[in-house]
mmCIF file of C-alpha atoms in Angstrom:
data_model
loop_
_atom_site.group_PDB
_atom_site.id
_atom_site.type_symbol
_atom_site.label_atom_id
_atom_site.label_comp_id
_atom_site.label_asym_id
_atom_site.label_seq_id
_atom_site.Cartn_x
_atom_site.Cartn_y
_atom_site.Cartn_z
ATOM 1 C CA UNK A 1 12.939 -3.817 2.926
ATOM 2 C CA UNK A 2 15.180 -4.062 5.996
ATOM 3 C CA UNK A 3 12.239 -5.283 8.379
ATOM 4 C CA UNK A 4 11.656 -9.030 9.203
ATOM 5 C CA UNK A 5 8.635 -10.961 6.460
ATOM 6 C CA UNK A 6 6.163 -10.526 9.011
ATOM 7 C CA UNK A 7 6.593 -6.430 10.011
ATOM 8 C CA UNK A 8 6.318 -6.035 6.559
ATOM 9 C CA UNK A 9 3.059 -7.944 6.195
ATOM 10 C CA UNK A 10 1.684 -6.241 8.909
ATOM 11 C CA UNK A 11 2.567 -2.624 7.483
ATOM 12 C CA UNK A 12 0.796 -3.926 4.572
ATOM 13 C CA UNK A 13 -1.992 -4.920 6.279
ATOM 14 C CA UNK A 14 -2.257 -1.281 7.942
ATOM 15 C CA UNK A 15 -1.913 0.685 4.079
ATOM 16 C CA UNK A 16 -4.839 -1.162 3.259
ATOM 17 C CA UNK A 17 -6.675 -0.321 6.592
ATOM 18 C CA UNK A 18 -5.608 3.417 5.490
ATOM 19 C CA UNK A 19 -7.227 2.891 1.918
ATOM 20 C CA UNK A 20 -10.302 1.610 2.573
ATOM 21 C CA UNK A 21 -11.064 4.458 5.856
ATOM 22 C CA UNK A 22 -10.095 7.052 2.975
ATOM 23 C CA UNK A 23 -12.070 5.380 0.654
ATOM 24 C CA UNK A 24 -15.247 5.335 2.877
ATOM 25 C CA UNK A 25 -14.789 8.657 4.119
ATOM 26 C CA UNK A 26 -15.098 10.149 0.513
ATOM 27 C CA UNK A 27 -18.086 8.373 0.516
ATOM 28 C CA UNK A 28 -19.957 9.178 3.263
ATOM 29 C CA UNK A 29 -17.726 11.845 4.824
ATOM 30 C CA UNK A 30 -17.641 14.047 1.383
ATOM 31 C CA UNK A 31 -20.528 12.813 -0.670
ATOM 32 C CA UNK A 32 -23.057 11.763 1.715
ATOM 33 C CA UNK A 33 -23.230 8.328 0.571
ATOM 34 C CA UNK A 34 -23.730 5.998 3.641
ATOM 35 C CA UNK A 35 -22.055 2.219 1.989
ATOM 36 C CA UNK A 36 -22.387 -1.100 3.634
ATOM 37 C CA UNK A 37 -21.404 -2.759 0.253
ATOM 38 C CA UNK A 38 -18.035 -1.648 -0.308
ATOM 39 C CA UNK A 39 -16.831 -4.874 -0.142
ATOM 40 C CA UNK A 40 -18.399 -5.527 -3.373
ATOM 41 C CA UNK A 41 -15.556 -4.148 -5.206
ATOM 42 C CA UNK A 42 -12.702 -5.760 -2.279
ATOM 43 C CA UNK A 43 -14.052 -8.702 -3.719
ATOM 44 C CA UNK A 44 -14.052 -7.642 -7.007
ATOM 45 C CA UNK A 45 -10.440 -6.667 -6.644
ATOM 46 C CA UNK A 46 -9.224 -9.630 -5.249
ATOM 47 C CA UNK A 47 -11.098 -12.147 -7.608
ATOM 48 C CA UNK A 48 -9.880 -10.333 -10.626
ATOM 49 C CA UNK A 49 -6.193 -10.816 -9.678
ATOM 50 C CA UNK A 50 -6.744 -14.607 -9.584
ATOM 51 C CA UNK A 51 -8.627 -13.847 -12.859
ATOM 52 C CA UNK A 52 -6.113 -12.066 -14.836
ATOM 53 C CA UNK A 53 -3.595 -14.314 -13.404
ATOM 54 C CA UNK A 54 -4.887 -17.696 -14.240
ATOM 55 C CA UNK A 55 -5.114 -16.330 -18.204
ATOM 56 C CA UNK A 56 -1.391 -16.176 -18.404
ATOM 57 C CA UNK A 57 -1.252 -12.218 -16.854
ATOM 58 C CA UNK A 58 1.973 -11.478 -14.539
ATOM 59 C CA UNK A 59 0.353 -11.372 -11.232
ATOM 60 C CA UNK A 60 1.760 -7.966 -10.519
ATOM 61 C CA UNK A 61 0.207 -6.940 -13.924
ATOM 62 C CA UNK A 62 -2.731 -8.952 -13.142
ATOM 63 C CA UNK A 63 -2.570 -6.818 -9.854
ATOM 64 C CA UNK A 64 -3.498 -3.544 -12.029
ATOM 65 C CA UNK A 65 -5.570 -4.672 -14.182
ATOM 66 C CA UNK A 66 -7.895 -6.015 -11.369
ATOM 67 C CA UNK A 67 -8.168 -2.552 -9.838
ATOM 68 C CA UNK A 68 -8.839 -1.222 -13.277
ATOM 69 C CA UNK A 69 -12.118 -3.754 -13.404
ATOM 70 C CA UNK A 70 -13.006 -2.660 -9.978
ATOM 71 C CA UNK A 71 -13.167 1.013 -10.955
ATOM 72 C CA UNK A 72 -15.079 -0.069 -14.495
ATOM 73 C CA UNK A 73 -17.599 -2.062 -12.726
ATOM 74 C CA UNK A 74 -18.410 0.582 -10.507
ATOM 75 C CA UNK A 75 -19.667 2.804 -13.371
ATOM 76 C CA UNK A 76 -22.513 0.685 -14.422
ATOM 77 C CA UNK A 77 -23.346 -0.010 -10.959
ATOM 78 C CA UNK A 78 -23.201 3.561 -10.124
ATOM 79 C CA UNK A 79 -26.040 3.734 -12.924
ATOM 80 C CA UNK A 80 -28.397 1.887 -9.911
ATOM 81 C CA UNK A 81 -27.220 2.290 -6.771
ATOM 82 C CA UNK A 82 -27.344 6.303 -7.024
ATOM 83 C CA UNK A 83 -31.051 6.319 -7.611
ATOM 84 C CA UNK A 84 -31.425 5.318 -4.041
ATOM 85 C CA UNK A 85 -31.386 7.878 -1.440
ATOM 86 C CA UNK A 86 -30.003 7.223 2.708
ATOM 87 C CA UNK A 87 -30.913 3.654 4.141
ATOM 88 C CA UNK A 88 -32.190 2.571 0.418
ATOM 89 C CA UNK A 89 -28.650 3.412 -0.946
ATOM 90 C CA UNK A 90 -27.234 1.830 2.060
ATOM 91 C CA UNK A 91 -29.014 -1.576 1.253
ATOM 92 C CA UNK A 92 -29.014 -1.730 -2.238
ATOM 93 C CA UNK A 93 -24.955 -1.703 -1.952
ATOM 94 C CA UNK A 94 -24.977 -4.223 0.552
ATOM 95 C CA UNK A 95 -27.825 -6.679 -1.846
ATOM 96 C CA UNK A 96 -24.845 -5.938 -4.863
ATOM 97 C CA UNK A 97 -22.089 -7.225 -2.912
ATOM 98 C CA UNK A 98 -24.328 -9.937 -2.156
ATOM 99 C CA UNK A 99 -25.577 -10.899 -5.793
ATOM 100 C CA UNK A 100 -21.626 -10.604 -6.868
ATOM 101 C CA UNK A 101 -20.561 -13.100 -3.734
ATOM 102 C CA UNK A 102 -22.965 -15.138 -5.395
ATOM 103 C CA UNK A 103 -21.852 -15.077 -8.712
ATOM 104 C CA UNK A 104 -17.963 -16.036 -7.410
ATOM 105 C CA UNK A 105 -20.026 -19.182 -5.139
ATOM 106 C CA UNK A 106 -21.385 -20.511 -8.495
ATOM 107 C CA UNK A 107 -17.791 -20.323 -11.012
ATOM 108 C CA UNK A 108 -16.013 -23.369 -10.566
ATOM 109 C CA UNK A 109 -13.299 -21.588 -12.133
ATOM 110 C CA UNK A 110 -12.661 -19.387 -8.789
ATOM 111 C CA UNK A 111 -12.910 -21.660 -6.956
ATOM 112 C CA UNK A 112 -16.744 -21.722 -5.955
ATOM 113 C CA UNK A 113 -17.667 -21.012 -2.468
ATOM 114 C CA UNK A 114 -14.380 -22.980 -1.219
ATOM 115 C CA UNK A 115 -11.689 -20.811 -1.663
ATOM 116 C CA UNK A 116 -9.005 -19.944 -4.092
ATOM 117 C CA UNK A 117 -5.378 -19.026 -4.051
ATOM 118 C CA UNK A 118 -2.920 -16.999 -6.000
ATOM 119 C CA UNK A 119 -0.012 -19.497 -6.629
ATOM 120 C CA UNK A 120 1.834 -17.824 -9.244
ATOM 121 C CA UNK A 121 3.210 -15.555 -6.527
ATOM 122 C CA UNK A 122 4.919 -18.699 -5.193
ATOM 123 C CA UNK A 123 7.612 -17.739 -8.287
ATOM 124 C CA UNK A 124 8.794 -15.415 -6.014
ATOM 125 C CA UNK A 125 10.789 -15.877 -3.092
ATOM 126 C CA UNK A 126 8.502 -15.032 -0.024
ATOM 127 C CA UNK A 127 10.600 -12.274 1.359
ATOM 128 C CA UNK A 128 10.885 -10.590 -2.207
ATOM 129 C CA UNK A 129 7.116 -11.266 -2.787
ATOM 130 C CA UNK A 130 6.416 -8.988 0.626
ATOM 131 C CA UNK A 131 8.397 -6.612 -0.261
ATOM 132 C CA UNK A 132 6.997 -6.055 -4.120
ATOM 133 C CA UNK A 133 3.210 -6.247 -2.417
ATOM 134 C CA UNK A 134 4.570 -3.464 0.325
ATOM 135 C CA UNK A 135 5.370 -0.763 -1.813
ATOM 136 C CA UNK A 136 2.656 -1.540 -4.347
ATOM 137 C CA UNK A 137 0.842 -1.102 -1.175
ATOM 138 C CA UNK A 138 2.419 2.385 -0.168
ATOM 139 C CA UNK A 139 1.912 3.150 -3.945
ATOM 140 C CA UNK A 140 -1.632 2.606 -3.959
ATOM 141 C CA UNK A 141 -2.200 4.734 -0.821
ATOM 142 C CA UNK A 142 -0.220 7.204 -1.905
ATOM 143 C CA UNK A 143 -1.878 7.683 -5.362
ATOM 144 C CA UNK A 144 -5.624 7.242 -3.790
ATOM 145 C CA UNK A 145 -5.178 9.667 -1.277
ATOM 146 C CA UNK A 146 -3.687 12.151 -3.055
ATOM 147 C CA UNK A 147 -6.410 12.169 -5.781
ATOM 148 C CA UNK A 148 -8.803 12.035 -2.803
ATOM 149 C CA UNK A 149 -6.841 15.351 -1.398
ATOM 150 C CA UNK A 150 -6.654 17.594 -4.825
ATOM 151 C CA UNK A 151 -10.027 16.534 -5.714
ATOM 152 C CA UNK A 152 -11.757 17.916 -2.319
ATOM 153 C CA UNK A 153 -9.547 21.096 -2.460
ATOM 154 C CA UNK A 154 -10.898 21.437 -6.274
ATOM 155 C CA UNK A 155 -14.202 23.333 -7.128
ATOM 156 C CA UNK A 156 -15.368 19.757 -7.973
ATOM 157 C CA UNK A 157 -14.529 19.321 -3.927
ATOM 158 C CA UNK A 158 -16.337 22.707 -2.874
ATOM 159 C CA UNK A 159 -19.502 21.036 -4.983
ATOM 160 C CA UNK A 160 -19.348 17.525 -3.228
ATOM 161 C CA UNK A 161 -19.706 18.766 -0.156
ATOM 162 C CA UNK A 162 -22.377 21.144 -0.610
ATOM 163 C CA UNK A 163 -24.516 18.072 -2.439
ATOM 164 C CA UNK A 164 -23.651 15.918 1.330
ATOM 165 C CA UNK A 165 -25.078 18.837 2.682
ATOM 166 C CA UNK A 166 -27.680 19.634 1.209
ATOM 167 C CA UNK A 167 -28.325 17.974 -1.906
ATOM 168 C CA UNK A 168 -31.680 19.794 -3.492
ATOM 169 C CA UNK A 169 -29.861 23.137 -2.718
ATOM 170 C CA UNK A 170 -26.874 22.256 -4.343
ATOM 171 C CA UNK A 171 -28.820 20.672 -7.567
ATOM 172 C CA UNK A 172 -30.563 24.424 -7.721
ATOM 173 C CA UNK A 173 -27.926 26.073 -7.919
ATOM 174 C CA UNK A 174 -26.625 24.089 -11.125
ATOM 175 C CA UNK A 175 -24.325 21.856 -9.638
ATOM 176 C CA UNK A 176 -24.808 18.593 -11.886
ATOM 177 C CA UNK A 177 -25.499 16.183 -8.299
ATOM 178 C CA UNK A 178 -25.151 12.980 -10.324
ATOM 179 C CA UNK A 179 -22.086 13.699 -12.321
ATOM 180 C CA UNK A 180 -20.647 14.486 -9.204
ATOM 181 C CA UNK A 181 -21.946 11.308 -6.916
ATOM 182 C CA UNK A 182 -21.071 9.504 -9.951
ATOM 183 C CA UNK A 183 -17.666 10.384 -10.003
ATOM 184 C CA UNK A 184 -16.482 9.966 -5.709
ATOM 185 C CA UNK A 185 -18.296 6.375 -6.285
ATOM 186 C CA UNK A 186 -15.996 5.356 -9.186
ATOM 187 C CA UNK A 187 -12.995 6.416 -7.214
ATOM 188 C CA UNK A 188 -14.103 4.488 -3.952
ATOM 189 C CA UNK A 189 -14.516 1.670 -6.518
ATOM 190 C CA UNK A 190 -11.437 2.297 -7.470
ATOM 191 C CA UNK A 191 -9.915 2.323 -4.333
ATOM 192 C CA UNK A 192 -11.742 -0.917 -2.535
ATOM 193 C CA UNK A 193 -10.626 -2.641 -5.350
ATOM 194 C CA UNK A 194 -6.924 -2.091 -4.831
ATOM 195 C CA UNK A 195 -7.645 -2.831 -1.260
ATOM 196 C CA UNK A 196 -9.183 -6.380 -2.303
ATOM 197 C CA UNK A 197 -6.036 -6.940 -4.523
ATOM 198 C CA UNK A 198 -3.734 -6.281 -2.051
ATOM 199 C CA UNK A 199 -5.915 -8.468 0.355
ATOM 200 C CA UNK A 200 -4.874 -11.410 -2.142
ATOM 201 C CA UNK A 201 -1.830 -10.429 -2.691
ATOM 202 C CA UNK A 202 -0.373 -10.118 1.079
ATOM 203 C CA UNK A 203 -2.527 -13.233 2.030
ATOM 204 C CA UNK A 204 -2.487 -15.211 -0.591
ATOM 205 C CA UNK A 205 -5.707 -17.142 -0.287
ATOM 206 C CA UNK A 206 -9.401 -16.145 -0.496
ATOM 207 C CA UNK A 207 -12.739 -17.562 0.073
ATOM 208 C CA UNK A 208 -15.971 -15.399 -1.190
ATOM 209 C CA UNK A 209 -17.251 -15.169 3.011
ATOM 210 C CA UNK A 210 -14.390 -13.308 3.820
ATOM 211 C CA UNK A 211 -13.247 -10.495 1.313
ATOM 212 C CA UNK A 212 -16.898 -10.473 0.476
ATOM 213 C CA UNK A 213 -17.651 -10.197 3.969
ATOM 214 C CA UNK A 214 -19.825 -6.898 5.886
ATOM 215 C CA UNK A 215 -17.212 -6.924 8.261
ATOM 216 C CA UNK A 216 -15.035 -5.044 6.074
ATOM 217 C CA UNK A 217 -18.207 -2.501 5.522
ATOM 218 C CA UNK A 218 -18.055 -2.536 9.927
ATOM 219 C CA UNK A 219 -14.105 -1.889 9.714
ATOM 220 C CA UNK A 220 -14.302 1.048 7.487
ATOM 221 C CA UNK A 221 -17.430 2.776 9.636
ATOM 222 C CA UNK A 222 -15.489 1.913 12.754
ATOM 223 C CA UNK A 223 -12.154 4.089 11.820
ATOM 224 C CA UNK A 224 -14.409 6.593 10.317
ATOM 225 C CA UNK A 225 -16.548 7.478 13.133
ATOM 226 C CA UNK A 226 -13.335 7.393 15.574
ATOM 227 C CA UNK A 227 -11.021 9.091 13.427
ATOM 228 C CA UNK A 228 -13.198 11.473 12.621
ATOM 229 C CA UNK A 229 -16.061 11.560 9.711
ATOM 230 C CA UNK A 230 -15.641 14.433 7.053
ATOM 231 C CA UNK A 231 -11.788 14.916 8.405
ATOM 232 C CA UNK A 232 -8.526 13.771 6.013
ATOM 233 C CA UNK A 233 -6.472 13.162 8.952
ATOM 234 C CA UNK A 234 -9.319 11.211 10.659
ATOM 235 C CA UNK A 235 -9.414 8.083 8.782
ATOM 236 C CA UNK A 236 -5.765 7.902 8.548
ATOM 237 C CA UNK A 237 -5.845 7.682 12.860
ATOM 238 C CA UNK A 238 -8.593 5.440 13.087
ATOM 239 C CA UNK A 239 -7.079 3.107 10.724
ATOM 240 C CA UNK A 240 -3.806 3.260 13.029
ATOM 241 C CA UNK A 241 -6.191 2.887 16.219
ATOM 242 C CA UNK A 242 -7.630 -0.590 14.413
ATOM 243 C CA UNK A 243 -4.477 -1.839 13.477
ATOM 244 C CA UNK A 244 -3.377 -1.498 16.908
ATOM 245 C CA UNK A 245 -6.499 -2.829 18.308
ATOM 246 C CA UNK A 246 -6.503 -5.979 15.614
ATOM 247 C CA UNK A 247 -2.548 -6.721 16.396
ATOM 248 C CA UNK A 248 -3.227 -6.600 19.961
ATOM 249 C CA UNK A 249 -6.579 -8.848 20.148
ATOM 250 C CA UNK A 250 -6.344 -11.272 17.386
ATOM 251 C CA UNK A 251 -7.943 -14.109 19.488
ATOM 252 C CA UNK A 252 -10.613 -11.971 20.609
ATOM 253 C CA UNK A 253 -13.504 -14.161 18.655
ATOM 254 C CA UNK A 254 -16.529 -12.621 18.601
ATOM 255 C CA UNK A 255 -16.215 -10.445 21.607
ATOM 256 C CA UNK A 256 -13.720 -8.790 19.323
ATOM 257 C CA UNK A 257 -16.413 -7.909 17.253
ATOM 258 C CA UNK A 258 -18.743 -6.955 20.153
ATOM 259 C CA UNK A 259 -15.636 -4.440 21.478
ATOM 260 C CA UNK A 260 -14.912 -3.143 18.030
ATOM 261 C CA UNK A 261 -18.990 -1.807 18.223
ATOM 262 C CA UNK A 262 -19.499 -0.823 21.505
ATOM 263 C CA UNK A 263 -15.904 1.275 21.204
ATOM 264 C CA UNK A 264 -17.744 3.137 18.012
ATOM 265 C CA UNK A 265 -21.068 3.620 19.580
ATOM 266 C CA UNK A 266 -19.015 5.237 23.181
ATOM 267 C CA UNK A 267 -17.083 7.579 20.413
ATOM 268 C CA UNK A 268 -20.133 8.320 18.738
ATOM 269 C CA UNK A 269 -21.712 9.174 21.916
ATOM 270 C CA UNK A 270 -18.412 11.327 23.501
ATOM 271 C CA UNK A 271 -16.816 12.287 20.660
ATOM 272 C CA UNK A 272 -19.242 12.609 17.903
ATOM 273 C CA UNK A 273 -16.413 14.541 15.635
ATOM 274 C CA UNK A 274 -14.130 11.625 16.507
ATOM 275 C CA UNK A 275 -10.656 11.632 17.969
ATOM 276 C CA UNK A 276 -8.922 14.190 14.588
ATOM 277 C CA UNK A 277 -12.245 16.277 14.312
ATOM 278 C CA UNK A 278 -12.206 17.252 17.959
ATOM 279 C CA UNK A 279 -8.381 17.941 17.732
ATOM 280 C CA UNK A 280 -9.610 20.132 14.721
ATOM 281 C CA UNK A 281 -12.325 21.745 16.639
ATOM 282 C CA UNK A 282 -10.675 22.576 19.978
ATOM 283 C CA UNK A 283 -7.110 23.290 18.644
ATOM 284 C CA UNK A 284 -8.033 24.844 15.185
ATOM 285 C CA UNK A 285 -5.005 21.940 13.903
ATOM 286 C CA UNK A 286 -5.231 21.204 10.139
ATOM 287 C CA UNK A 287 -2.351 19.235 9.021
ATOM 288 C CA UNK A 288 -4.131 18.634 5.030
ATOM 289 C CA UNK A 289 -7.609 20.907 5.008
ATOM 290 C CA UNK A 290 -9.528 20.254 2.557
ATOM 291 C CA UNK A 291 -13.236 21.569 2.075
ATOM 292 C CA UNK A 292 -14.769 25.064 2.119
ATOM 293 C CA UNK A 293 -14.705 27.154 5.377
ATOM 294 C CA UNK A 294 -17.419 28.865 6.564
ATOM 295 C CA UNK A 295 -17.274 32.500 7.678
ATOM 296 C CA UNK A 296 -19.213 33.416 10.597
ATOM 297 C CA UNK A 297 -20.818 36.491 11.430
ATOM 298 C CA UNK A 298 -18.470 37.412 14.320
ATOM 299 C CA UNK A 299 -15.511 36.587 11.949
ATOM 300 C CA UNK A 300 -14.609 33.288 13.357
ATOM 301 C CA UNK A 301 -13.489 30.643 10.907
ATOM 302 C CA UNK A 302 -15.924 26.914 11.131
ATOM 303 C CA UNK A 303 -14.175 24.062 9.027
ATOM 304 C CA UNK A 304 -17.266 22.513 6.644
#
């Protein structure tokens, strides 16, 4: 990399911005599924670097392997949390993250509730070590969102959507609804997880309060519902808009927080299809469509 150490942990701070809006957009924007919990498997992520790492694992290795534990997890608590329906769902994700925060608080070997940090990255010098977490990083983002991408232009995509829509007309008309839930909450899984290893690996240090924190639930549903919910493109802006927002107001404290909410619920209210889905809607402009299209009787074209 040509830029200075800190650029380049800053444009790694903004990939993982980009993965997790993706990641909750499949969710909610393509399945339905309405996560405050995601940060179960951030934390998951991150934890299981340190993990893999203190047995003896390269950390880069130990890296991979963490996001493969995140996405395995996720099955068996897919099993659960799919049962529940709207708010329930919404809860019960938030109550896992909590019961695994609480399992990291009570190992002494990660560090209990005071923190733990990822020194065998200190073998590498710190410019090199920004560098390698950069473009595994870019790689991550890449690979997520283009899985994300083919998926939704699939049939399995076509059938998503029409369970978010309407999920009892979609299971009577054979479309196997769990399967299919089952499958966008694996990848999201997936996906947090690499965002929580990353989190580790551009920071270096972690403490269960913050990667297992609901802020990173309010950070996701904030570039969301700005970029646009149910859009590609959207989540991809509003994770630019936050970066820009976060880089600008760092010392904010809590009226940070207090901005970040009140700039969601004025979009919400003004631009309910957020900033890419009213581009969408007013200039017909679909850079990566994905989804079905809906055919209306005077022969106009409605994105789904």
């Amino acid at each position: 990399m040509v830029f200075e150490s800190d650029v380049v942990q800053k444009l790694t701070t903004l990939l993982i911005l980009v993965l997790l809006a993706a990641m909750w957009n499949a969710l909610a924007g393509y399945g339905g599924l309405l996560s405050v919990g995601q940060q179960a498997f951030i934390g998951i992520g991150a934890y299981g670097t340190v993990f893999f790492a203190d047995l003896g694992v390269a950390p880069y290795v130990a890296m991979l392997l963490a996001t493969l534990l995140a996405g395995a997890i996720a099955l068996p608590i897919s099993l659960f949390a799919l049962r529940l329906r709207a708010a329930q769902f919404a809860i019960g994700m938030w109550v896992i993250a909590e019961v695994i925060s609480l399992i990291v608080r009570l190992d002494q070997n990660l560090g209990a509730g005071t923190g733990i940090s990822l020194i065998q990255l200190n073998q590498y010098e710190p410019n090199f070590r920004q560098a390698y977490t950069f473009w595994l990083a870019l790689g991550f983002t890449v690979v997520f969102l283009a899985a994300l991408f083919f998926l939704l232009r699939s049939p399995l995509g076509a059938s998503l959507q029409a369970i978010r829509d309407d999920e009892d007309a979609a299971r009577s008309l054979g479309v196997r609804v769990a399967a299919r839930k089952r499958l966008l909450f694996v990848l999201a899984g997936f996906g947090c997880g690499a965002a929580g290893v990353l989190v580790v690996a551009n920071t270096l240090f972690i403490e269960p309060g913050s990667v297992f924190s609901v802020q990173w639930s309010a950070y996701m549903i904030f570039m969301v519902l700005v970029g646009g919910l149910g859009t590609f493109e959207g989540p991809i802006v509003g994770a630019i808009l936050l970066f820009a927002i976060q880089t600008t107001f760092t010392q904010g404290g809590p009226w940070y927080l207090v901005g970040l909410g009140a700039t969601a619920a004025l979009f919400a209210l003004a631009l309910p299809r957020g900033l890419w889905g009213t581009v969408e809607e007013r200039l017909g402009l679909r850079l990566l469509p994905v989804g079905y299209r809906v055919v209306e009787a005077k022969g106009e074209e409605r994105a789904a």
